[in-house]
């Protein structure tokens, strides 16, 4: 069961935002996999993991490191060619925003 994916093709809440509207609050470690805590513009938090759908451009979390979440977005250009772009989202420094 993938986080962020709802039944019948309904987009999850994190797919309603551009990536630049979301912030990485922190990285959560456990024995099996890393997760990240993301925050939307209203301050609501979401836990994401590798495979979570995120962003308006068919983004997917592809990697979580010590201080960043790597999101791969897919763009379709004017001739219908698909292009993928990896976008690093860094943990927000403490003491700023919020």
Backbone as XML, in Angstrom:
<?xml version="1.0"?>
<chain id="A" units="angstrom">
  <residue number="1" name="UNK">
    <atom name="N" x="0.839" y="-1.183" z="0.000"/>
    <atom name="CA" x="0.000" y="0.000" z="0.000"/>
    <atom name="C" x="0.883" y="1.246" z="0.000"/>
  </residue>
  <residue number="2" name="UNK">
    <atom name="N" x="0.866" y="1.964" z="-1.097"/>
    <atom name="CA" x="1.697" y="3.167" z="-1.230"/>
    <atom name="C" x="1.029" y="4.349" z="-0.553"/>
  </residue>
  <residue number="3" name="UNK">
    <atom name="N" x="1.817" y="5.099" z="0.201"/>
    <atom name="CA" x="1.293" y="6.327" z="0.786"/>
    <atom name="C" x="1.035" y="7.331" z="-0.326"/>
  </residue>
  <residue number="4" name="UNK">
    <atom name="N" x="0.028" y="8.153" z="-0.158"/>
    <atom name="CA" x="-0.229" y="9.213" z="-1.117"/>
    <atom name="C" x="-1.045" y="8.785" z="-2.322"/>
  </residue>
  <residue number="5" name="UNK">
    <atom name="N" x="-1.344" y="7.498" z="-2.450"/>
    <atom name="CA" x="-2.129" y="7.035" z="-3.589"/>
    <atom name="C" x="-3.476" y="6.536" z="-3.079"/>
  </residue>
  <residue number="6" name="UNK">
    <atom name="N" x="-4.523" y="7.110" z="-3.588"/>
    <atom name="CA" x="-5.859" y="6.710" z="-3.178"/>
    <atom name="C" x="-6.483" y="5.867" z="-4.275"/>
  </residue>
  <residue number="7" name="UNK">
    <atom name="N" x="-7.556" y="5.178" z="-3.957"/>
    <atom name="CA" x="-8.198" y="4.302" z="-4.927"/>
    <atom name="C" x="-8.803" y="5.077" z="-6.091"/>
  </residue>
  <residue number="8" name="UNK">
    <atom name="N" x="-8.996" y="4.394" z="-7.194"/>
    <atom name="CA" x="-9.669" y="4.924" z="-8.383"/>
    <atom name="C" x="-8.982" y="6.151" z="-8.967"/>
  </residue>
  <residue number="9" name="UNK">
    <atom name="N" x="-7.655" y="6.225" z="-8.839"/>
    <atom name="CA" x="-6.913" y="7.299" z="-9.482"/>
    <atom name="C" x="-7.065" y="8.663" z="-8.833"/>
  </residue>
  <residue number="10" name="UNK">
    <atom name="N" x="-7.713" y="8.719" z="-7.671"/>
    <atom name="CA" x="-7.855" y="10.000" z="-6.973"/>
    <atom name="C" x="-6.480" y="10.415" z="-6.456"/>
  </residue>
  <residue number="11" name="UNK">
    <atom name="N" x="-6.137" y="11.669" z="-6.682"/>
    <atom name="CA" x="-4.823" y="12.132" z="-6.251"/>
    <atom name="C" x="-4.814" y="12.397" z="-4.753"/>
  </residue>
  <residue number="12" name="UNK">
    <atom name="N" x="-3.679" y="12.129" z="-4.137"/>
    <atom name="CA" x="-3.507" y="12.356" z="-2.718"/>
    <atom name="C" x="-3.274" y="13.831" z="-2.427"/>
  </residue>
  <residue number="13" name="UNK">
    <atom name="N" x="-3.318" y="14.219" z="-1.153"/>
    <atom name="CA" x="-3.193" y="15.635" z="-0.796"/>
    <atom name="C" x="-1.871" y="16.259" z="-1.225"/>
  </residue>
  <residue number="14" name="UNK">
    <atom name="N" x="-0.775" y="15.506" z="-1.195"/>
    <atom name="CA" x="0.515" y="16.076" z="-1.576"/>
    <atom name="C" x="0.633" y="16.299" z="-3.082"/>
  </residue>
  <residue number="15" name="UNK">
    <atom name="N" x="-0.257" y="15.702" z="-3.864"/>
    <atom name="CA" x="-0.239" y="15.891" z="-5.314"/>
    <atom name="C" x="-0.992" y="17.155" z="-5.738"/>
  </residue>
  <residue number="16" name="UNK">
    <atom name="N" x="-1.552" y="17.875" z="-4.774"/>
    <atom name="CA" x="-2.283" y="19.106" z="-5.076"/>
    <atom name="C" x="-1.366" y="20.328" z="-5.094"/>
  </residue>
  <residue number="17" name="UNK">
    <atom name="N" x="-0.107" y="20.155" z="-4.686"/>
    <atom name="CA" x="0.817" y="21.278" z="-4.520"/>
    <atom name="C" x="1.994" y="21.169" z="-5.468"/>
  </residue>
  <residue number="18" name="UNK">
    <atom name="N" x="2.575" y="22.331" z="-5.818"/>
    <atom name="CA" x="3.875" y="22.341" z="-6.472"/>
    <atom name="C" x="4.916" y="21.999" z="-5.414"/>
  </residue>
  <residue number="19" name="UNK">
    <atom name="N" x="6.023" y="21.405" z="-5.835"/>
    <atom name="CA" x="7.057" y="21.023" z="-4.866"/>
    <atom name="C" x="7.573" y="22.220" z="-4.080"/>
  </residue>
  <residue number="20" name="UNK">
    <atom name="N" x="7.650" y="23.387" z="-4.726"/>
    <atom name="CA" x="8.180" y="24.550" z="-4.009"/>
    <atom name="C" x="7.227" y="25.068" z="-2.941"/>
  </residue>
  <residue number="21" name="UNK">
    <atom name="N" x="6.004" y="24.529" z="-2.875"/>
    <atom name="CA" x="5.061" y="24.899" z="-1.818"/>
    <atom name="C" x="5.196" y="23.985" z="-0.600"/>
  </residue>
  <residue number="22" name="UNK">
    <atom name="N" x="5.932" y="22.900" z="-0.746"/>
    <atom name="CA" x="6.077" y="21.915" z="0.326"/>
    <atom name="C" x="7.452" y="22.048" z="0.966"/>
  </residue>
  <residue number="23" name="UNK">
    <atom name="N" x="7.546" y="21.743" z="2.255"/>
    <atom name="CA" x="8.851" y="21.753" z="2.908"/>
    <atom name="C" x="9.106" y="20.422" z="3.584"/>
  </residue>
  <residue number="24" name="UNK">
    <atom name="N" x="10.393" y="20.067" z="3.643"/>
    <atom name="CA" x="10.824" y="18.873" z="4.366"/>
    <atom name="C" x="11.146" y="19.330" z="5.783"/>
  </residue>
  <residue number="25" name="UNK">
    <atom name="N" x="10.405" y="18.796" z="6.750"/>
    <atom name="CA" x="10.581" y="19.195" z="8.140"/>
    <atom name="C" x="11.668" y="18.349" z="8.802"/>
  </residue>
  <residue number="26" name="UNK">
    <atom name="N" x="11.714" y="17.069" z="8.455"/>
    <atom name="CA" x="12.718" y="16.199" z="9.069"/>
    <atom name="C" x="12.704" y="14.818" z="8.452"/>
  </residue>
  <residue number="27" name="UNK">
    <atom name="N" x="13.738" y="14.052" z="8.769"/>
    <atom name="CA" x="13.877" y="12.683" z="8.293"/>
    <atom name="C" x="13.660" y="11.762" z="9.498"/>
  </residue>
  <residue number="28" name="UNK">
    <atom name="N" x="12.873" y="10.726" z="9.306"/>
    <atom name="CA" x="12.568" y="9.764" z="10.366"/>
    <atom name="C" x="13.249" y="8.448" z="10.001"/>
  </residue>
  <residue number="29" name="UNK">
    <atom name="N" x="14.011" y="7.922" z="10.931"/>
    <atom name="CA" x="14.713" y="6.658" z="10.700"/>
    <atom name="C" x="14.029" y="5.557" z="11.494"/>
  </residue>
  <residue number="30" name="UNK">
    <atom name="N" x="13.924" y="4.386" z="10.906"/>
    <atom name="CA" x="13.577" y="3.198" z="11.682"/>
    <atom name="C" x="14.409" y="2.049" z="11.129"/>
  </residue>
  <residue number="31" name="UNK">
    <atom name="N" x="14.209" y="0.876" z="11.642"/>
    <atom name="CA" x="15.085" y="-0.234" z="11.275"/>
    <atom name="C" x="14.894" y="-0.684" z="9.827"/>
  </residue>
  <residue number="32" name="UNK">
    <atom name="N" x="13.743" y="-0.412" z="9.238"/>
    <atom name="CA" x="13.469" y="-0.925" z="7.906"/>
    <atom name="C" x="13.663" y="0.087" z="6.794"/>
  </residue>
  <residue number="33" name="UNK">
    <atom name="N" x="13.183" y="1.295" z="6.985"/>
    <atom name="CA" x="13.303" y="2.290" z="5.908"/>
    <atom name="C" x="13.237" y="3.694" z="6.472"/>
  </residue>
  <residue number="34" name="UNK">
    <atom name="N" x="13.707" y="4.620" z="5.663"/>
    <atom name="CA" x="13.650" y="6.029" z="6.041"/>
    <atom name="C" x="12.327" y="6.610" z="5.580"/>
  </residue>
  <residue number="35" name="UNK">
    <atom name="N" x="11.856" y="7.551" z="6.350"/>
    <atom name="CA" x="10.664" y="8.307" z="5.978"/>
    <atom name="C" x="10.991" y="9.781" z="6.194"/>
  </residue>
  <residue number="36" name="UNK">
    <atom name="N" x="10.188" y="10.633" z="5.581"/>
    <atom name="CA" x="10.396" y="12.070" z="5.769"/>
    <atom name="C" x="9.075" y="12.705" z="6.161"/>
  </residue>
  <residue number="37" name="UNK">
    <atom name="N" x="9.156" y="13.725" z="6.987"/>
    <atom name="CA" x="7.983" y="14.498" z="7.369"/>
    <atom name="C" x="7.943" y="15.738" z="6.491"/>
  </residue>
  <residue number="38" name="UNK">
    <atom name="N" x="6.865" y="15.873" z="5.716"/>
    <atom name="CA" x="6.674" y="17.011" z="4.819"/>
    <atom name="C" x="5.575" y="17.889" z="5.397"/>
  </residue>
  <residue number="39" name="UNK">
    <atom name="N" x="5.608" y="19.166" z="5.022"/>
    <atom name="CA" x="4.597" y="20.106" z="5.498"/>
    <atom name="C" x="4.052" y="20.876" z="4.301"/>
  </residue>
  <residue number="40" name="UNK">
    <atom name="N" x="2.727" y="21.019" z="4.252"/>
    <atom name="CA" x="2.113" y="21.797" z="3.174"/>
    <atom name="C" x="2.033" y="23.272" z="3.596"/>
  </residue>
  <residue number="41" name="UNK">
    <atom name="N" x="1.575" y="24.161" z="2.704"/>
    <atom name="CA" x="1.566" y="25.598" z="3.037"/>
    <atom name="C" x="0.732" y="25.944" z="4.270"/>
  </residue>
  <residue number="42" name="UNK">
    <atom name="N" x="-0.255" y="25.131" z="4.610"/>
    <atom name="CA" x="-1.097" y="25.430" z="5.768"/>
    <atom name="C" x="-0.485" y="24.909" z="7.070"/>
  </residue>
  <residue number="43" name="UNK">
    <atom name="N" x="0.651" y="24.183" z="6.966"/>
    <atom name="CA" x="1.287" y="23.654" z="8.163"/>
    <atom name="C" x="0.898" y="22.231" z="8.497"/>
  </residue>
  <residue number="44" name="UNK">
    <atom name="N" x="0.083" y="21.605" z="7.658"/>
    <atom name="CA" x="-0.315" y="20.213" z="7.879"/>
    <atom name="C" x="0.855" y="19.304" z="7.514"/>
  </residue>
  <residue number="45" name="UNK">
    <atom name="N" x="1.112" y="18.306" z="8.329"/>
    <atom name="CA" x="2.234" y="17.398" z="8.112"/>
    <atom name="C" x="1.817" y="16.094" z="7.459"/>
  </residue>
  <residue number="46" name="UNK">
    <atom name="N" x="2.738" y="15.520" z="6.689"/>
    <atom name="CA" x="2.529" y="14.242" z="6.006"/>
    <atom name="C" x="3.823" y="13.444" z="6.101"/>
  </residue>
  <residue number="47" name="UNK">
    <atom name="N" x="3.698" y="12.140" z="6.305"/>
    <atom name="CA" x="4.863" y="11.269" z="6.287"/>
    <atom name="C" x="4.941" y="10.631" z="4.903"/>
  </residue>
  <residue number="48" name="UNK">
    <atom name="N" x="6.133" y="10.730" z="4.280"/>
    <atom name="CA" x="6.330" y="10.144" z="2.953"/>
    <atom name="C" x="7.459" y="9.118" z="3.029"/>
  </residue>
  <residue number="49" name="UNK">
    <atom name="N" x="7.470" y="8.232" z="2.057"/>
    <atom name="CA" x="8.531" y="7.235" z="1.945"/>
    <atom name="C" x="8.813" y="7.026" z="0.464"/>
  </residue>
  <residue number="50" name="UNK">
    <atom name="N" x="9.821" y="6.241" z="0.153"/>
    <atom name="CA" x="10.133" y="5.955" z="-1.236"/>
    <atom name="C" x="8.884" y="5.383" z="-1.914"/>
  </residue>
  <residue number="51" name="UNK">
    <atom name="N" x="8.530" y="5.956" z="-3.061"/>
    <atom name="CA" x="7.346" y="5.509" z="-3.796"/>
    <atom name="C" x="6.132" y="6.386" z="-3.602"/>
  </residue>
  <residue number="52" name="UNK">
    <atom name="N" x="6.165" y="7.302" z="-2.621"/>
    <atom name="CA" x="5.026" y="8.187" z="-2.380"/>
    <atom name="C" x="4.876" y="9.172" z="-3.539"/>
  </residue>
  <residue number="53" name="UNK">
    <atom name="N" x="3.640" y="9.319" z="-4.017"/>
    <atom name="CA" x="3.335" y="10.301" z="-5.057"/>
    <atom name="C" x="3.301" y="11.684" z="-4.425"/>
  </residue>
  <residue number="54" name="UNK">
    <atom name="N" x="3.952" y="12.659" z="-5.097"/>
    <atom name="CA" x="4.058" y="14.000" z="-4.522"/>
    <atom name="C" x="4.202" y="15.030" z="-5.637"/>
  </residue>
  <residue number="55" name="UNK">
    <atom name="N" x="3.549" y="16.169" z="-5.482"/>
    <atom name="CA" x="3.673" y="17.250" z="-6.458"/>
    <atom name="C" x="2.710" y="17.128" z="-7.623"/>
  </residue>
  <residue number="56" name="UNK">
    <atom name="N" x="2.500" y="18.252" z="-8.307"/>
    <atom name="CA" x="1.541" y="18.309" z="-9.418"/>
    <atom name="C" x="2.050" y="17.657" z="-10.698"/>
  </residue>
  <residue number="57" name="UNK">
    <atom name="N" x="3.366" y="17.436" z="-10.808"/>
    <atom name="CA" x="3.938" y="16.931" z="-12.055"/>
    <atom name="C" x="4.277" y="15.452" z="-11.990"/>
  </residue>
  <residue number="58" name="UNK">
    <atom name="N" x="3.324" y="14.638" z="-11.493"/>
    <atom name="CA" x="3.528" y="13.189" z="-11.396"/>
    <atom name="C" x="4.840" y="12.850" z="-10.708"/>
  </residue>
  <residue number="59" name="UNK">
    <atom name="N" x="5.127" y="13.540" z="-9.614"/>
    <atom name="CA" x="6.360" y="13.290" z="-8.874"/>
    <atom name="C" x="6.241" y="12.059" z="-7.993"/>
  </residue>
  <residue number="60" name="UNK">
    <atom name="N" x="7.386" y="11.440" z="-7.751"/>
    <atom name="CA" x="7.481" y="10.286" z="-6.866"/>
    <atom name="C" x="8.742" y="10.431" z="-6.035"/>
  </residue>
  <residue number="61" name="UNK">
    <atom name="N" x="8.629" y="10.126" z="-4.742"/>
    <atom name="CA" x="9.809" y="10.118" z="-3.888"/>
    <atom name="C" x="10.667" y="8.930" z="-4.315"/>
  </residue>
  <residue number="62" name="UNK">
    <atom name="N" x="11.916" y="9.203" z="-4.754"/>
    <atom name="CA" x="12.786" y="8.120" z="-5.212"/>
    <atom name="C" x="13.888" y="7.792" z="-4.218"/>
  </residue>
  <residue number="63" name="UNK">
    <atom name="N" x="14.214" y="8.733" z="-3.316"/>
    <atom name="CA" x="15.289" y="8.483" z="-2.362"/>
    <atom name="C" x="15.142" y="9.430" z="-1.184"/>
  </residue>
  <residue number="64" name="UNK">
    <atom name="N" x="15.464" y="8.928" z="0.003"/>
    <atom name="CA" x="15.492" y="9.770" z="1.203"/>
    <atom name="C" x="16.864" y="9.608" z="1.830"/>
  </residue>
  <residue number="65" name="UNK">
    <atom name="N" x="17.563" y="10.732" z="2.008"/>
    <atom name="CA" x="18.898" y="10.725" z="2.601"/>
    <atom name="C" x="18.865" y="11.443" z="3.937"/>
  </residue>
  <residue number="66" name="UNK">
    <atom name="N" x="20.044" y="11.679" z="4.512"/>
    <atom name="CA" x="20.130" y="12.295" z="5.838"/>
    <atom name="C" x="19.420" y="13.629" z="5.925"/>
  </residue>
  <residue number="67" name="UNK">
    <atom name="N" x="19.527" y="14.453" z="4.869"/>
    <atom name="CA" x="18.955" y="15.795" z="4.960"/>
    <atom name="C" x="18.206" y="16.200" z="3.700"/>
  </residue>
  <residue number="68" name="UNK">
    <atom name="N" x="17.822" y="15.228" z="2.872"/>
    <atom name="CA" x="17.052" y="15.594" z="1.688"/>
    <atom name="C" x="16.143" y="14.474" z="1.226"/>
  </residue>
  <residue number="69" name="UNK">
    <atom name="N" x="15.115" y="14.896" z="0.496"/>
    <atom name="CA" x="14.192" y="13.979" z="-0.168"/>
    <atom name="C" x="14.351" y="14.228" z="-1.662"/>
  </residue>
  <residue number="70" name="UNK">
    <atom name="N" x="14.652" y="13.174" z="-2.439"/>
    <atom name="CA" x="14.803" y="13.316" z="-3.882"/>
    <atom name="C" x="13.495" y="12.901" z="-4.542"/>
  </residue>
  <residue number="71" name="UNK">
    <atom name="N" x="12.932" y="13.838" z="-5.323"/>
    <atom name="CA" x="11.659" y="13.608" z="-6.001"/>
    <atom name="C" x="11.920" y="13.592" z="-7.506"/>
  </residue>
  <residue number="72" name="UNK">
    <atom name="N" x="11.383" y="12.585" z="-8.195"/>
    <atom name="CA" x="11.499" y="12.507" z="-9.651"/>
    <atom name="C" x="10.160" y="12.914" z="-10.253"/>
  </residue>
  <residue number="73" name="UNK">
    <atom name="N" x="10.187" y="14.012" z="-11.015"/>
    <atom name="CA" x="8.977" y="14.484" z="-11.690"/>
    <atom name="C" x="9.044" y="14.119" z="-13.167"/>
  </residue>
  <residue number="74" name="UNK">
    <atom name="N" x="7.879" y="13.907" z="-13.761"/>
    <atom name="CA" x="7.780" y="13.575" z="-15.176"/>
    <atom name="C" x="7.067" y="14.705" z="-15.895"/>
  </residue>
  <residue number="75" name="UNK">
    <atom name="N" x="7.696" y="15.207" z="-16.930"/>
    <atom name="CA" x="7.118" y="16.276" z="-17.745"/>
    <atom name="C" x="6.873" y="15.729" z="-19.145"/>
  </residue>
  <residue number="76" name="UNK">
    <atom name="N" x="5.808" y="16.195" z="-19.791"/>
    <atom name="CA" x="5.547" y="15.853" z="-21.185"/>
    <atom name="C" x="5.674" y="17.141" z="-21.981"/>
  </residue>
  <residue number="77" name="UNK">
    <atom name="N" x="6.570" y="17.144" z="-22.982"/>
    <atom name="CA" x="6.785" y="18.369" z="-23.750"/>
    <atom name="C" x="5.754" y="18.517" z="-24.868"/>
  </residue>
  <residue number="78" name="UNK">
    <atom name="N" x="5.910" y="19.546" z="-25.666"/>
    <atom name="CA" x="4.917" y="19.886" z="-26.679"/>
    <atom name="C" x="4.761" y="18.833" z="-27.772"/>
  </residue>
  <residue number="79" name="UNK">
    <atom name="N" x="5.731" y="17.934" z="-27.946"/>
    <atom name="CA" x="5.589" y="16.868" z="-28.941"/>
    <atom name="C" x="5.227" y="15.532" z="-28.295"/>
  </residue>
  <residue number="80" name="UNK">
    <atom name="N" x="4.938" y="15.574" z="-26.992"/>
    <atom name="CA" x="4.501" y="14.359" z="-26.310"/>
    <atom name="C" x="5.622" y="13.504" z="-25.741"/>
  </residue>
  <residue number="81" name="UNK">
    <atom name="N" x="6.856" y="14.005" z="-25.788"/>
    <atom name="CA" x="7.992" y="13.264" z="-25.231"/>
    <atom name="C" x="8.032" y="13.444" z="-23.717"/>
  </residue>
  <residue number="82" name="UNK">
    <atom name="N" x="8.258" y="12.337" z="-23.015"/>
    <atom name="CA" x="8.357" y="12.406" z="-21.559"/>
    <atom name="C" x="9.797" y="12.684" z="-21.146"/>
  </residue>
  <residue number="83" name="UNK">
    <atom name="N" x="9.947" y="13.581" z="-20.184"/>
    <atom name="CA" x="11.252" y="13.901" z="-19.621"/>
    <atom name="C" x="11.145" y="13.766" z="-18.111"/>
  </residue>
  <residue number="84" name="UNK">
    <atom name="N" x="12.146" y="13.144" z="-17.505"/>
    <atom name="CA" x="12.153" y="13.021" z="-16.050"/>
    <atom name="C" x="13.217" y="13.938" z="-15.476"/>
  </residue>
  <residue number="85" name="UNK">
    <atom name="N" x="12.900" y="14.522" z="-14.333"/>
    <atom name="CA" x="13.827" y="15.447" z="-13.683"/>
    <atom name="C" x="13.840" y="15.125" z="-12.193"/>
  </residue>
  <residue number="86" name="UNK">
    <atom name="N" x="15.036" y="14.981" z="-11.636"/>
    <atom name="CA" x="15.168" y="14.738" z="-10.203"/>
    <atom name="C" x="15.331" y="16.070" z="-9.485"/>
  </residue>
  <residue number="87" name="UNK">
    <atom name="N" x="14.499" y="16.280" z="-8.471"/>
    <atom name="CA" x="14.501" y="17.539" z="-7.728"/>
    <atom name="C" x="14.821" y="17.247" z="-6.265"/>
  </residue>
  <residue number="88" name="UNK">
    <atom name="N" x="15.945" y="17.797" z="-5.763"/>
    <atom name="CA" x="16.268" y="17.602" z="-4.344"/>
    <atom name="C" x="15.472" y="18.578" z="-3.478"/>
  </residue>
  <residue number="89" name="UNK">
    <atom name="N" x="14.860" y="18.065" z="-2.440"/>
    <atom name="CA" x="14.149" y="18.892" z="-1.463"/>
    <atom name="C" x="14.885" y="18.735" z="-0.141"/>
  </residue>
  <residue number="90" name="UNK">
    <atom name="N" x="15.507" y="19.805" z="0.319"/>
    <atom name="CA" x="16.340" y="19.731" z="1.518"/>
    <atom name="C" x="15.532" y="20.007" z="2.789"/>
  </residue>
  <residue number="91" name="UNK">
    <atom name="N" x="16.012" y="19.450" z="3.870"/>
    <atom name="CA" x="15.392" y="19.689" z="5.176"/>
    <atom name="C" x="15.489" y="21.180" z="5.474"/>
  </residue>
  <residue number="92" name="UNK">
    <atom name="N" x="14.381" y="21.754" z="5.907"/>
    <atom name="CA" x="14.341" y="23.185" z="6.241"/>
    <atom name="C" x="15.197" y="23.433" z="7.486"/>
  </residue>
  <residue number="93" name="UNK">
    <atom name="N" x="16.103" y="24.404" z="7.415"/>
    <atom name="CA" x="16.927" y="24.691" z="8.603"/>
    <atom name="C" x="16.059" y="25.102" z="9.787"/>
  </residue>
  <residue number="94" name="UNK">
    <atom name="N" x="16.458" y="24.718" z="10.982"/>
    <atom name="CA" x="15.693" y="25.084" z="12.173"/>
    <atom name="C" x="15.775" y="26.568" z="12.412"/>
  </residue>
  <residue number="95" name="UNK">
    <atom name="N" x="14.719" y="27.114" z="12.980"/>
    <atom name="CA" x="14.697" y="28.530" z="13.302"/>
    <atom name="C" x="14.210" y="29.407" z="12.166"/>
  </residue>
  <residue number="96" name="UNK">
    <atom name="N" x="13.859" y="28.809" z="11.022"/>
    <atom name="CA" x="13.338" y="29.596" z="9.901"/>
    <atom name="C" x="11.925" y="29.144" z="9.591"/>
  </residue>
  <residue number="97" name="UNK">
    <atom name="N" x="11.038" y="30.084" z="9.375"/>
    <atom name="CA" x="9.662" y="29.769" z="8.994"/>
    <atom name="C" x="8.903" y="29.096" z="10.111"/>
  </residue>
  <residue number="98" name="UNK">
    <atom name="N" x="7.654" y="28.676" z="9.750"/>
    <atom name="CA" x="6.826" y="27.926" z="10.668"/>
    <atom name="C" x="6.314" y="28.750" z="11.757"/>
  </residue>
</chain>
